[in-house]
Amino acid sequence: MRMSDAQAPAQPVLEPAAAEFAAATANPPYLFDLPPAEGRKAVDEVQSGEIDKPAVDEEWITVPGGPTGGRWTVGRSRSR
C-alpha cells in the first residue's frame, strides 16, 4: 500500500459527556504530570458527580478463609 492510498484514522463516536471529558483532558498538564496530591484531587473532582444507579437487592456475606474470613456483597439487579 502506498502512503497516498492510506485512509485517515476513524474518529471515535462518543457520548456527549465522554466527548467533553476527552476534550477537557486532551491538553497538559496530564494526570501523570501532576504531583500526587494534585493528581488525587483531580481524580476526586472527576469522580464526585451524581450518577444513576440501578436498583439492586444486596446481601452481605462472610466467606471463611484466613484469620478473619472475608466480607463480600452479593448484588442482584431488580427486575423492572
mmCIF file with all atom_site columns, C-alpha atoms in Angstrom, residues 7 12 21 31 33 43-44 55 59 66:
data_model
loop_
_atom_site.group_PDB
_atom_site.id
_atom_site.type_symbol
_atom_site.label_atom_id
_atom_site.label_alt_id
_atom_site.label_comp_id
_atom_site.label_asym_id
_atom_site.label_entity_id
_atom_site.label_seq_id
_atom_site.pdbx_PDB_ins_code
_atom_site.Cartn_x
_atom_site.Cartn_y
_atom_site.Cartn_z
_atom_site.occupancy
_atom_site.B_iso_or_equiv
_atom_site.pdbx_formal_charge
_atom_site.auth_seq_id
_atom_site.auth_comp_id
_atom_site.auth_asym_id
_atom_site.auth_atom_id
_atom_site.pdbx_PDB_model_num
ATOM 1  C CA . GLN A 1 7  ? -7.068  6.442   4.853  1.00 0.00 ? 7  GLN A CA 1
ATOM 2  C CA . PRO A 1 12 ? -14.376 7.577   17.710 1.00 0.00 ? 12 PRO A CA 1
ATOM 3  C CA . PHE A 1 21 ? -14.245 14.813  29.248 1.00 0.00 ? 21 PHE A CA 1
ATOM 4  C CA . LEU A 1 31 ? -2.659  13.436  35.288 1.00 0.00 ? 31 LEU A CA 1
ATOM 5  C CA . ASP A 1 33 ? 2.468   15.123  35.233 1.00 0.00 ? 33 ASP A CA 1
ATOM 6  C CA . VAL A 1 43 ? -9.432  12.333  40.255 1.00 0.00 ? 43 VAL A CA 1
ATOM 7  C CA . ASP A 1 44 ? -11.678 13.035  43.267 1.00 0.00 ? 44 ASP A CA 1
ATOM 8  C CA . ALA A 1 55 ? -31.983 -0.656  41.871 1.00 0.00 ? 55 ALA A CA 1
ATOM 9  C CA . GLU A 1 59 ? -26.780 -9.138  50.710 1.00 0.00 ? 59 GLU A CA 1
ATOM 10 C CA . GLY A 1 66 ? -7.624  -16.637 56.536 1.00 0.00 ? 66 GLY A CA 1
#
